[in-house]
PDB file of C-alpha atoms in Angstrom:
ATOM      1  CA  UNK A   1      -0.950   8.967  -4.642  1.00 90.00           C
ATOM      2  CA  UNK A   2      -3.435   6.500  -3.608  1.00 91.00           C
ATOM      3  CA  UNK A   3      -0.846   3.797  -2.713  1.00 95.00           C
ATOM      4  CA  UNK A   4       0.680   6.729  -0.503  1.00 96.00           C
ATOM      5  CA  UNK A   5      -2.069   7.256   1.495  1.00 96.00           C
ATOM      6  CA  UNK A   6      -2.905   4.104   1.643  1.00 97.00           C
ATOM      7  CA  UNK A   7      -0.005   3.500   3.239  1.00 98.00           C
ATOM      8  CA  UNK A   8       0.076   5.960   5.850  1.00 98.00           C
ATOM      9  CA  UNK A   9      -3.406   4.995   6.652  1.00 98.00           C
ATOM     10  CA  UNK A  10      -1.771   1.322   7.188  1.00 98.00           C
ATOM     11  CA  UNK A  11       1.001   3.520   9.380  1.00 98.00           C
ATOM     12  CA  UNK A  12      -1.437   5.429  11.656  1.00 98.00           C
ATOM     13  CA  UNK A  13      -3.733   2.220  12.403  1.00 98.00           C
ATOM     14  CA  UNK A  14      -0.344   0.390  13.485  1.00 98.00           C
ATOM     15  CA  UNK A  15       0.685   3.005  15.608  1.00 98.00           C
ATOM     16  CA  UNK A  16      -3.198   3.191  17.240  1.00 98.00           C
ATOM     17  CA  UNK A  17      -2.866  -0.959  17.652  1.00 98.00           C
ATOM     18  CA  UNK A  18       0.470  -0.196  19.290  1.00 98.00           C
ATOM     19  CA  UNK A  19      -0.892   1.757  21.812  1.00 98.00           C
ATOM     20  CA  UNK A  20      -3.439  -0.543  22.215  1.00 98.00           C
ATOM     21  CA  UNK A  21      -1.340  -3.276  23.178  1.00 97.00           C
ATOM     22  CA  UNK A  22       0.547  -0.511  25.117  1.00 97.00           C
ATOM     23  CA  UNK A  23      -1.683   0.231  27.199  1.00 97.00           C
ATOM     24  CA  UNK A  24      -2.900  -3.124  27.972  1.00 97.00           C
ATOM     25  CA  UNK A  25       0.406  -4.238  29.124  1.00 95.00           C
ATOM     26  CA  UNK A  26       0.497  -1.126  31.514  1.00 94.00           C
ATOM     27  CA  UNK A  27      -2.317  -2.129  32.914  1.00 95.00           C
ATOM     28  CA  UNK A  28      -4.626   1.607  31.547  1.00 96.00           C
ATOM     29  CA  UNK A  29      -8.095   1.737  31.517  1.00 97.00           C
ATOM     30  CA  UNK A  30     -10.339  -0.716  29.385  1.00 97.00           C
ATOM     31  CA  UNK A  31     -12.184   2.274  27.937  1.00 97.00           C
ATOM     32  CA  UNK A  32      -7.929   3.766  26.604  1.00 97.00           C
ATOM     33  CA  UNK A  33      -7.679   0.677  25.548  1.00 98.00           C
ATOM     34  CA  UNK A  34     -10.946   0.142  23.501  1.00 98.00           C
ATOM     35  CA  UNK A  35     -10.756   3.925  22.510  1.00 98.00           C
ATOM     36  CA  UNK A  36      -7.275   2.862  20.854  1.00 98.00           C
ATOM     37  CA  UNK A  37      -8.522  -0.672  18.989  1.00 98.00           C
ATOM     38  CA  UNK A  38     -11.313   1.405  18.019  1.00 98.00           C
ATOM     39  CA  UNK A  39      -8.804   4.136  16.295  1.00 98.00           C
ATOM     40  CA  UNK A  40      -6.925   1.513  14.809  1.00 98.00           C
ATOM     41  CA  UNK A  41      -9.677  -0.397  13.074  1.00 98.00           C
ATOM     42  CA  UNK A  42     -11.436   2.919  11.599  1.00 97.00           C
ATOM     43  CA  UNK A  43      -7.722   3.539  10.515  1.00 98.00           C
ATOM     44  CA  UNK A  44      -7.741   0.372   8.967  1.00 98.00           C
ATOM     45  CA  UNK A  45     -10.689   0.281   7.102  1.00 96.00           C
ATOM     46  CA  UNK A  46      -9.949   3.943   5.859  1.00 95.00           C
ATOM     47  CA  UNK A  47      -6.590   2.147   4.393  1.00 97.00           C
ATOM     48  CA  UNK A  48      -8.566  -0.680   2.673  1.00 97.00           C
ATOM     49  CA  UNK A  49     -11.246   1.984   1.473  1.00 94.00           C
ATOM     50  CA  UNK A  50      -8.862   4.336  -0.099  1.00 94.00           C
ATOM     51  CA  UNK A  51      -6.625   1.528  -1.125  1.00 95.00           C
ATOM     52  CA  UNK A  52      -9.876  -0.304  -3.064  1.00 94.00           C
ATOM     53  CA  UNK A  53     -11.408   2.338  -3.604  1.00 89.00           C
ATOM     54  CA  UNK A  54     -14.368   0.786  -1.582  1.00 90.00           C
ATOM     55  CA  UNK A  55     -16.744   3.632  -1.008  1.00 88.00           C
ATOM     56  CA  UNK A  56     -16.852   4.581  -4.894  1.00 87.00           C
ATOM     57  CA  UNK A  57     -17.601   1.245  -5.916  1.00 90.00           C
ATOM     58  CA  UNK A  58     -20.142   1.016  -3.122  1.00 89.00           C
ATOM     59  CA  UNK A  59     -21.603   4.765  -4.398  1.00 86.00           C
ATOM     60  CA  UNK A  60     -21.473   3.547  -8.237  1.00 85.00           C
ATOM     61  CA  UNK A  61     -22.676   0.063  -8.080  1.00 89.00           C
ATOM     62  CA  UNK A  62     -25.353   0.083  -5.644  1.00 87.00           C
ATOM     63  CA  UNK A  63     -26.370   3.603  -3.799  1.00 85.00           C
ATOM     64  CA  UNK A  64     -26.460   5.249  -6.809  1.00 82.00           C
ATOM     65  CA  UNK A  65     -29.658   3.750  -8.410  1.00 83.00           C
ATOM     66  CA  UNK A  66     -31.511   4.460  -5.218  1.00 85.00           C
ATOM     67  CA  UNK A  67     -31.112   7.917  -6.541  1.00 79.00           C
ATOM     68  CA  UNK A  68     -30.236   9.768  -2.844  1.00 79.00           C
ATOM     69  CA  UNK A  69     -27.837  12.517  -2.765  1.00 79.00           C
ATOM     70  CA  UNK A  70     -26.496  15.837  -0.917  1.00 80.00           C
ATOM     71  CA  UNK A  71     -27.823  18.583  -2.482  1.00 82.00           C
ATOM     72  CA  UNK A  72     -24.526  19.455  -3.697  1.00 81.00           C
ATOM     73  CA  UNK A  73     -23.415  15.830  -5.121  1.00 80.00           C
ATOM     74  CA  UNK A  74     -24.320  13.451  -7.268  1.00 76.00           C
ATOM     75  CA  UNK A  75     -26.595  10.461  -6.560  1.00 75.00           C
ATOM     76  CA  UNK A  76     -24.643   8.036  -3.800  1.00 74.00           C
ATOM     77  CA  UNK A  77     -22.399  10.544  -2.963  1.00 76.00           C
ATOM     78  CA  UNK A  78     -22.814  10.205   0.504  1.00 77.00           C
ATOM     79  CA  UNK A  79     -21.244   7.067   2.068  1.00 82.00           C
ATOM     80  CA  UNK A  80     -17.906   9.415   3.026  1.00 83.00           C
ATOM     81  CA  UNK A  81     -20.164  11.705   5.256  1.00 85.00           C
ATOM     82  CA  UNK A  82     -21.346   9.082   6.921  1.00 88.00           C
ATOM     83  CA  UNK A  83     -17.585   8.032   7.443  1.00 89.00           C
ATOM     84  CA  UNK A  84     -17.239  11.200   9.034  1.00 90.00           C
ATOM     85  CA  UNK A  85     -20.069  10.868  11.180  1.00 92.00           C
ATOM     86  CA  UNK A  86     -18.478   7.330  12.930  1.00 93.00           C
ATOM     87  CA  UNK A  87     -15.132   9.508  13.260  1.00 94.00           C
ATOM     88  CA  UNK A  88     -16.546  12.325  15.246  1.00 94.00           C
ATOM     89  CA  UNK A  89     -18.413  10.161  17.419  1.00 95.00           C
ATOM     90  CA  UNK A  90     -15.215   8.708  18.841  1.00 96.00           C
ATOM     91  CA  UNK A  91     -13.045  12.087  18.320  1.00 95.00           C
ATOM     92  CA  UNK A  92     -14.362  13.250  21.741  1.00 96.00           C
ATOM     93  CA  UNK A  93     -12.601  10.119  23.511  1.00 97.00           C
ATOM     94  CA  UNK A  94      -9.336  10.316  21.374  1.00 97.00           C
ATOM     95  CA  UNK A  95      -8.670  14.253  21.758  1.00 96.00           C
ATOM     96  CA  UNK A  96      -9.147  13.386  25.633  1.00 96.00           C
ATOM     97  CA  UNK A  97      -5.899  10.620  25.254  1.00 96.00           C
ATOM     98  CA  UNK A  98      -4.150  13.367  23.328  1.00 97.00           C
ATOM     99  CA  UNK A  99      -4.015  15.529  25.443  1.00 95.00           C
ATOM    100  CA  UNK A 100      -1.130  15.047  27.464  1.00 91.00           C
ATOM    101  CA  UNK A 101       1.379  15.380  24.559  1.00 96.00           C
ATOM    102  CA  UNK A 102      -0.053  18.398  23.116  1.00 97.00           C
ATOM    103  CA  UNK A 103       1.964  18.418  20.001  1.00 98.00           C
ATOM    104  CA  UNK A 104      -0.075  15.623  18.759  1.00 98.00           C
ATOM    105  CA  UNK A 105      -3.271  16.651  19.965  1.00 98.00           C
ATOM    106  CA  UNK A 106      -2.283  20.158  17.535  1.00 98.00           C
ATOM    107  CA  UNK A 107      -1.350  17.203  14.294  1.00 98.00           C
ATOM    108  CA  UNK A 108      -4.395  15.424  15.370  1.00 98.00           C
ATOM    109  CA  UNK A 109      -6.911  18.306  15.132  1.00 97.00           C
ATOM    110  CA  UNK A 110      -4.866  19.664  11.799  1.00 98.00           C
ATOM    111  CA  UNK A 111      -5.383  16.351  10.334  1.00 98.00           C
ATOM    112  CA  UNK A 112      -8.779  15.668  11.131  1.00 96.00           C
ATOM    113  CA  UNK A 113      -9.804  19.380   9.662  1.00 97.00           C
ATOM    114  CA  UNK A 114      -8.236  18.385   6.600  1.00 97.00           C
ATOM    115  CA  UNK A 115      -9.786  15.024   6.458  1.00 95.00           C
ATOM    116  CA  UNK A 116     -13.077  17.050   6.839  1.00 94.00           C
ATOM    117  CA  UNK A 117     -12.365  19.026   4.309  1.00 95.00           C
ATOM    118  CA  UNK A 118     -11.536  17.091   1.907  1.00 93.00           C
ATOM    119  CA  UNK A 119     -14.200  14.938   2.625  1.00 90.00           C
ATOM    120  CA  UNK A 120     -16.664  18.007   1.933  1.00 89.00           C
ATOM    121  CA  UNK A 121     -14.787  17.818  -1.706  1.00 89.00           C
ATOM    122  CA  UNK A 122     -15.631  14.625  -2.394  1.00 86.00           C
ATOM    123  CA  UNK A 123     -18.919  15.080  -1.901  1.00 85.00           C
ATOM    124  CA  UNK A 124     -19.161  17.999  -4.748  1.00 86.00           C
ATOM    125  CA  UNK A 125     -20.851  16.623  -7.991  1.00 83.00           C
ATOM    126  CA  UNK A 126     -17.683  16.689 -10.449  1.00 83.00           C
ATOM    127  CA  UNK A 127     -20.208  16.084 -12.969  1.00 82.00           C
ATOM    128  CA  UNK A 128     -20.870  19.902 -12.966  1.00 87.00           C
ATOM    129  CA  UNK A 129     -17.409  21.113 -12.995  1.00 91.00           C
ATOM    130  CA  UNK A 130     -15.323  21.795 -16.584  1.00 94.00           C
ATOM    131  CA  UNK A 131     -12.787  18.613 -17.164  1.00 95.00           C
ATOM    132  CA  UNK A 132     -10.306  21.725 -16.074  1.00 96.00           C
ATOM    133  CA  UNK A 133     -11.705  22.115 -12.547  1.00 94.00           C
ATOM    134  CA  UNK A 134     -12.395  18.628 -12.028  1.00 93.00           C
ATOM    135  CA  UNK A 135      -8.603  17.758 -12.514  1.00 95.00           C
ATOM    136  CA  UNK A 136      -7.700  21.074 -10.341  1.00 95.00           C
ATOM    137  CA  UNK A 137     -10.298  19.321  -7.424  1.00 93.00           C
ATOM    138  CA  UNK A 138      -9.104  16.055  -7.610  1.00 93.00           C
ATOM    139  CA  UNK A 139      -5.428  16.990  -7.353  1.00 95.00           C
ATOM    140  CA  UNK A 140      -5.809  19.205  -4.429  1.00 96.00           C
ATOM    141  CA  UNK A 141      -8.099  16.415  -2.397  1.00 94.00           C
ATOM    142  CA  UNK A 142      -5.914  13.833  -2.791  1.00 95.00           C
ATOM    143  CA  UNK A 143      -3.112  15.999  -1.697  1.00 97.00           C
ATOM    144  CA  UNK A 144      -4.990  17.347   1.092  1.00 97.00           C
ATOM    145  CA  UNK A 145      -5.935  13.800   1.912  1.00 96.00           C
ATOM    146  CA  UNK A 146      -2.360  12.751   2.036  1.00 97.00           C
ATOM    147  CA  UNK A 147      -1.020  15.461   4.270  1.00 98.00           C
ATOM    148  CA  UNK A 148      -4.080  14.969   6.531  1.00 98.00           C
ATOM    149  CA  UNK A 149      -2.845  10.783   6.722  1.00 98.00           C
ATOM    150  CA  UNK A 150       0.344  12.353   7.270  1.00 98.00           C
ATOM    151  CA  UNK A 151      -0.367  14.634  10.428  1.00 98.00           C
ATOM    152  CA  UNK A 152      -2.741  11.735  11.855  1.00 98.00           C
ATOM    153  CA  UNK A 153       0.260   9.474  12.241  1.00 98.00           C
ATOM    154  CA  UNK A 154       2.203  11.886  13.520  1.00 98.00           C
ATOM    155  CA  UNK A 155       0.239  12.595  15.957  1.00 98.00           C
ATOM    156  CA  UNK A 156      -0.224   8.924  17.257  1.00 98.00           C
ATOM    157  CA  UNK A 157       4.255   8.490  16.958  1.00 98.00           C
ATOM    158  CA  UNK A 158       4.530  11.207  19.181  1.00 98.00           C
ATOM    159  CA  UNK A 159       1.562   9.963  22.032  1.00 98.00           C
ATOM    160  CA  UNK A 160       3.658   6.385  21.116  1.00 98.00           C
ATOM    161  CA  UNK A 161       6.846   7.560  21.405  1.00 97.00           C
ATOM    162  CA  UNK A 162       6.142   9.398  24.864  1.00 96.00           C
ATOM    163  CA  UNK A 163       4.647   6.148  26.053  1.00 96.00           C
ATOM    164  CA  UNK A 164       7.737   4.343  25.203  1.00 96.00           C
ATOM    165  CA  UNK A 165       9.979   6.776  26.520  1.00 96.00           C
ATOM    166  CA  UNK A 166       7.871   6.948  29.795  1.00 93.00           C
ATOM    167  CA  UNK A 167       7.803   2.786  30.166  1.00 90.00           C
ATOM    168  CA  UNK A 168      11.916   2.912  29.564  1.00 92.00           C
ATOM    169  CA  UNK A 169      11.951   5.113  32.490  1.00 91.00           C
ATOM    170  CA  UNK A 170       9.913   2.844  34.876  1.00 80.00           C
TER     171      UNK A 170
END
């Protein structure tokens, strides 16, 4: 599963370089433009974090012993919050470029609420939790993660897709 969403990670930060590069070569706004790079690279390093597991091995080897936590988590357990912090300071200027296809502005906002959410799982301390429900929590986050992956890409084909149907019409 982790290969699979590591790999639509990989898919959605293409697609956000492609419009990049789109919208250079038509000439849109610098801040469209940075707004995309910016997507792509946060996609990016999302892909190499859940494809290297970067953020746990961050959490384990050194946050960890400073002994910092949520309330509800375990020591460390706090590095993906702070991912989600970085996201929703540039969600205002990407739901503003989604916009004009609203189908993926909808698959946008779907995904990011399930990236929030399971998020807010990882963050619960599965050191309290029976073997039983810790199995039952991980399954359902990493298939919650994957769907979310999946609805962020779809999102950026379709606002890629328009874009490429609109240039073929110029």
């Amino acid at each position: 599963m982790r290969f699979l969403q590591a790999l639509l990670l990989f898919g959605a930060a293409l697609l956000a370089a492609l419009l990049a590069l789109l919208a250079a070569f038509d000439a849109r706004p610098a801040a469209e433009r940075r707004t995309w790079l910016l997507a792509a690279v946060g996609l990016a390093y999302l892909m190499l974090d859940e494809r290297f597991a970067l953020h746990e091995r961050l959490r384990d080897n050194a946050l960890a012993g400073l002994g910092l936590g949520l309330p509800w988590g375990s020591p460390g357990d706090y590095l993906l919050v702070a991912y989600l912090g970085g996201a929703l300071l540039l969600l205002p200027r990407l739901l503003r470029l989604l916009r004009e296809e609203p189908a993926a502005l909808r698959f946008f906002a779907a995904g990011g609420l399930l990236a929030a959410l399971a998020v807010s799982a990882d963050t619960l301390d599965v050191e309290r939790m029976s073997p039983a429900a810790e199995r039952l929590e991980q399954t359902l986050e990493e298939v919650v993660e994957a769907v979310s992956a999946s609805l962020l890409a779809a999102a950026l084909f379709l606002v890629l897709y328009r874009r490429l149907a609109a240039a073929s019409e110029r």
